[in-house]
Coordinates of C-alpha atoms in Angstrom, one line a residue:
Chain A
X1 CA 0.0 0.0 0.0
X2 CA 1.6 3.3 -1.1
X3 CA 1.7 5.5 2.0
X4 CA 3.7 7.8 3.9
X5 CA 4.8 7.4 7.3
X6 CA 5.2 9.1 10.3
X7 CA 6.5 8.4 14.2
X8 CA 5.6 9.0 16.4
X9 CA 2.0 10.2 16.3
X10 CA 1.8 11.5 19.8
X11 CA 4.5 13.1 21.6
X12 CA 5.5 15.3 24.4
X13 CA 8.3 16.9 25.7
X14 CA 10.2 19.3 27.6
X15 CA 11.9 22.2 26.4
X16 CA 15.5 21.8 25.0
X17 CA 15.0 18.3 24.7
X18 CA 16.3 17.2 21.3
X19 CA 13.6 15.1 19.2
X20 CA 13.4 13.6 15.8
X21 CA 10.0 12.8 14.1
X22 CA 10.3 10.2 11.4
X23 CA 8.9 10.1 8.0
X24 CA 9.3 7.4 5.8
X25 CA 7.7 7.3 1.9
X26 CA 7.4 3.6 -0.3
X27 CA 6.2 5.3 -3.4
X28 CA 9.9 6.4 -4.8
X29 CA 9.0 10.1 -4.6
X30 CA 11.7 12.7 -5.4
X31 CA 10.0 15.6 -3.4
X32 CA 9.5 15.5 0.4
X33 CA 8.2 18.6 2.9
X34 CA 7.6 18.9 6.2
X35 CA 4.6 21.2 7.3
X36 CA 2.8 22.6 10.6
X37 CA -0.5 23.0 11.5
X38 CA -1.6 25.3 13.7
X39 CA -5.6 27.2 14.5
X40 CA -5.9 29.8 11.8
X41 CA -2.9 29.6 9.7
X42 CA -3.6 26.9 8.1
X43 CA -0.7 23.9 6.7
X44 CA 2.7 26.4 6.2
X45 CA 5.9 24.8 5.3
X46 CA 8.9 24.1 7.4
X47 CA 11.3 22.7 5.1
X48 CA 11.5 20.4 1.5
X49 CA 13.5 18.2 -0.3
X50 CA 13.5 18.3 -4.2
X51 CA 16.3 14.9 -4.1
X52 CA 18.4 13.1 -2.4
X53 CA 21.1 15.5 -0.1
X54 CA 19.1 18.4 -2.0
X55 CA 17.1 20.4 0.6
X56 CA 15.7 24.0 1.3
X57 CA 14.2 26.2 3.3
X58 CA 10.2 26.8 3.9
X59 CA 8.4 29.4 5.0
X60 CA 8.6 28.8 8.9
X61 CA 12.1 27.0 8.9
X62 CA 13.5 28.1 12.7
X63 CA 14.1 25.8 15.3
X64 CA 13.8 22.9 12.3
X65 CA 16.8 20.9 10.8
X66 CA 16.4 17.9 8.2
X67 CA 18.0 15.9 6.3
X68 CA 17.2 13.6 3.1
X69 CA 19.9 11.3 3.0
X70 CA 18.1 8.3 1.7
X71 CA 15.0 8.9 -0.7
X72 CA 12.3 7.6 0.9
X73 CA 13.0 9.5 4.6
X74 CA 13.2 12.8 5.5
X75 CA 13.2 13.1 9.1
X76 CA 12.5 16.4 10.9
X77 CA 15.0 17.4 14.0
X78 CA 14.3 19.6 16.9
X79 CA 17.8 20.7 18.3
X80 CA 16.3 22.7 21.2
X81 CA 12.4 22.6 21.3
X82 CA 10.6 25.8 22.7
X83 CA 6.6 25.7 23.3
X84 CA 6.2 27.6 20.4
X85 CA 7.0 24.8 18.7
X86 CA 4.0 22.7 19.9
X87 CA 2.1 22.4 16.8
X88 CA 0.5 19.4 14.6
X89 CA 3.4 18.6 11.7
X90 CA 2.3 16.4 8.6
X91 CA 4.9 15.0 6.4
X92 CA 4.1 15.1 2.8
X93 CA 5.4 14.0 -0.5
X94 CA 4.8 14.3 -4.4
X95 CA 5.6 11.9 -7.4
X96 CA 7.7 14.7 -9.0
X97 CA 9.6 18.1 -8.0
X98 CA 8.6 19.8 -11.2
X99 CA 5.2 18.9 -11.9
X100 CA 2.4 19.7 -9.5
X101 CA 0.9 16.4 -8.2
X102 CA -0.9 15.5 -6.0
X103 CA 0.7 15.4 -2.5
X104 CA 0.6 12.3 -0.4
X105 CA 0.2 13.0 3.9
X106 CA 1.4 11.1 6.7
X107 CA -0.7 10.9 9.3
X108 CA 0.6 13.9 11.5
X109 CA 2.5 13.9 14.7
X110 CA 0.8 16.1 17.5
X111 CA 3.3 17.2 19.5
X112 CA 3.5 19.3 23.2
X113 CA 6.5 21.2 24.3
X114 CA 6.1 21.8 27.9
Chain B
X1 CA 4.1 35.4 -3.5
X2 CA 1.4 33.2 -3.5
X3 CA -1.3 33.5 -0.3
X4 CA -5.0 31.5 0.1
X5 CA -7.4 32.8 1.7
X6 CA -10.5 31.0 3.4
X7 CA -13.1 33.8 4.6
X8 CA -15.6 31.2 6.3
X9 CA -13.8 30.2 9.6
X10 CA -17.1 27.6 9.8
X11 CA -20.0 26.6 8.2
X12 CA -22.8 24.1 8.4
X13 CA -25.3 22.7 5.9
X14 CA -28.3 20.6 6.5
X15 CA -27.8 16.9 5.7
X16 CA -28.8 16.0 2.0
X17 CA -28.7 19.9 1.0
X18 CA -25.9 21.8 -0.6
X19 CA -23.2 24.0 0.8
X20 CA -20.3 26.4 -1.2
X21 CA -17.0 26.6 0.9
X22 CA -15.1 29.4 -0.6
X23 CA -11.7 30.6 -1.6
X24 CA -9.4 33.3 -2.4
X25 CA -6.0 32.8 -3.8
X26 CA -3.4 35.4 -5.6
X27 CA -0.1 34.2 -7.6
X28 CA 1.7 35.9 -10.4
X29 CA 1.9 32.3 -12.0
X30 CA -0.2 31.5 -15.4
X31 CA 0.7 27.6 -14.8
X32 CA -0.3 26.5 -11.4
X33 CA -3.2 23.7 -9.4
X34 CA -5.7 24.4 -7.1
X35 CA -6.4 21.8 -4.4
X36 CA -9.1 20.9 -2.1
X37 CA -8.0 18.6 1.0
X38 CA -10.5 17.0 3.9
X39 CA -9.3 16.8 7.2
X40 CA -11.7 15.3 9.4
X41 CA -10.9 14.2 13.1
X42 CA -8.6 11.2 12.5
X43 CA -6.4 14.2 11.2
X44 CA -5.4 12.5 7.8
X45 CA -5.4 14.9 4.6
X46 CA -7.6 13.8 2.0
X47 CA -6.9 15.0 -2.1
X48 CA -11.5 15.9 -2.4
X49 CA -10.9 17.5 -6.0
X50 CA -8.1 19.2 -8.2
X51 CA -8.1 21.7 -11.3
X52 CA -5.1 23.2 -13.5
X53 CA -5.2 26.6 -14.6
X54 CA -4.9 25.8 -17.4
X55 CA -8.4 23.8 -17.8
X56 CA -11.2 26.0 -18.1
X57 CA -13.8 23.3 -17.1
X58 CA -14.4 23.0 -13.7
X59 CA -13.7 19.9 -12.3
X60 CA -15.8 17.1 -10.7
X61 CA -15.6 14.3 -8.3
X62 CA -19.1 12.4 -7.5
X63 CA -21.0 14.9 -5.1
X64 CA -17.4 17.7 -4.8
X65 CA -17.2 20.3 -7.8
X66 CA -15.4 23.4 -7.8
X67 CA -15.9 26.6 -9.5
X68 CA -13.4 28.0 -10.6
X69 CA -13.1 31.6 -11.8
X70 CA -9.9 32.2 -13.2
X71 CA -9.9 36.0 -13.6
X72 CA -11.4 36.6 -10.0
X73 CA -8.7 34.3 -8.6
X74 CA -11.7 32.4 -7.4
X75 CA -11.8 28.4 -6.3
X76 CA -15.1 27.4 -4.3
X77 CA -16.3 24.1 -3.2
X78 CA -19.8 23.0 -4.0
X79 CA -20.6 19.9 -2.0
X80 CA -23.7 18.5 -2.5
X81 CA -26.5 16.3 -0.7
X82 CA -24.1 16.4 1.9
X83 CA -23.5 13.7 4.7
X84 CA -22.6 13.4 8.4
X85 CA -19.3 11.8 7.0
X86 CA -18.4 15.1 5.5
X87 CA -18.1 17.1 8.8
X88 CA -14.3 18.0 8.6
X89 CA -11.8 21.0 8.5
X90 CA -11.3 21.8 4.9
X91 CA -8.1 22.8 3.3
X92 CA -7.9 24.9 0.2
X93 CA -4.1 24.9 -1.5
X94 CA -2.5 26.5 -4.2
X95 CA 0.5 24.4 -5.8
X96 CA 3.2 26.1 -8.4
X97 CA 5.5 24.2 -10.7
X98 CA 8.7 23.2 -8.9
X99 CA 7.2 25.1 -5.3
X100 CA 5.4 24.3 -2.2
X101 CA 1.7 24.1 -1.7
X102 CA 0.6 27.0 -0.3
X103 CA -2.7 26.2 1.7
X104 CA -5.1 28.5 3.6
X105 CA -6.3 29.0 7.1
X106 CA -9.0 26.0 6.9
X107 CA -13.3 26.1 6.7
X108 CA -14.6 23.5 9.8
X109 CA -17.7 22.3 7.8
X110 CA -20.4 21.0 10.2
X111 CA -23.3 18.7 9.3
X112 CA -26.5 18.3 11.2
X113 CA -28.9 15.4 10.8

C-alpha cells in the first residue's frame, strides 16, 4: 500500500530536549516537505526536499533541521524545542519536483513542548 | 508570492442539501493547481478535488465540484447532498511548478442530521 509514514504520532516533551520525528515514503517520490499546523494559519511549510542531499528552506524554517539522505526518509530534527513549537506537523510528499501532483500525507505527529 | 485565503472560519449545511466553501487565492503564476483537501478528526489529509489553470472546465468528483473563476482568482467548493461523514476541516491549497503548496487558514464544515 503506497503511503507515507510518520512516528511518532503522539509526543511530548520538555523544552531543550532534542527530538526527531520520522517520516518514511514507499512510493519512490523525489520531493519531500515537512509542514505545521496550527488554529488559523492553516498547513505552512517548514522545510522540503527536491532529491536526495538536496534540501531547502520553507516558509517557517526556525528551530527545524532535516535531512534527506536516503530517498524515501526525511526526518525532521528539533535541536532545542521551545513551546512555540507545539504544533501538529504532517509530512508530505509528491511523485515529481517539477510537476504539480498530488501530495501524499502522513498521518501527522501532535506534538507538546512543555 | 502566493497566499489563500478561506473567509468562512465555519460553516454548516443541513444533511442532503448543498453547501459552497469558498476561496481566495493570488499568484503571479499563469501555470499552477488548485487543491481541495479534507481533514476530518482522524487528522489525515484527504486529495477531495483538483483543477489546473490551465483547464477551463471546472472539475468534478461524485457529489465535490469546484468553481473556478480564473480571472477573479476564485476556487469554491460546492458539496452536495451532503452527509454526516463530511463534517471535517477543509483545506484549500494552491501548488506552483517546482514550489510548495501553499494552503489557507482552513473552513470546519459541520453537518446536522
Amino acid at each position: 500500500e503506497a503511503q507515507v509514514t510518520q512516528n511518532p504520532r503522539y509526543l511530548i516533551t520538555v523544552t531543550g530536549k532534542k527530538l526527531t520525528v520520522t517520516c518514511s515514503q514507499n512510493m519512490n517520490h523525489e520531493y519531500m516537505s515537512w509542514y505545521r499546523q496550527d488554529p488559523g494559519l492553516g498547513l505552512r511549510q517548514i522545510y522540503y526536499s527536491m532529491n536526495v542531499e538536496v534540501t531547502d528552506k520553507g516558509d517557517v524554517p526556525e528551530g527545524y533541521k532535516v535531512s534527506r539522505k536516503e530517498k524515501r526518509n526525511f526526518p525532521l530534527i528539533l535541536e532545542s524545542p521551545s513551546p512555540n513549537q507545539t504544533s501538529l506537523y504532517f509530512c508530505a510528499s509528491r511523485d515529481n519536483s517539477f510537476v504539480v501532483t498530488e501530495a501524499f500525507f502522513g498521518q501527522g505527529t501532535r506534538l507538546t513542548v512543555v | 508570492a502566493q497566499t489563500v485565503t478561506q473567509s468562512q472560519p465555519e460553516m454548516s449545511v443541513q444533511e442532503a442539501e448543498t453547501v459552497t466553501l469558498s476561496c481566495t487565492y493570488d499568484t503571479s503564476e499563469s501555470d499552477y493547481y488548485l487543491f481541495w483537501y479534507k481533514q476530518p478528526p482522524s487528522r489525515q489529509m484527504i486529495l477531495v478535488i483538483r483543477q489546473e489553470a490551465y483547464k477551463q472546465q471546472n472539475a468534478t468528483e461524485n457529489r465535490f465540484s469546484v468553481n473556478f473563476q480564473k480571472a477573479a482568482k476564485s476556487f469554491s467548493l460546492k458539496i452536495s447532498d451532503s452527509q454526516l461523514g463530511d463534517a471535517a476541516m477543509y483545506f484549500c491549497a494552491l501548488g506552483i511548478y517546482g514550489n510548495k503548496l501553499v494552503f489557507g487558514a482552513g473552513t470546519i464544515l459541520r453537518v446536522k442530521s
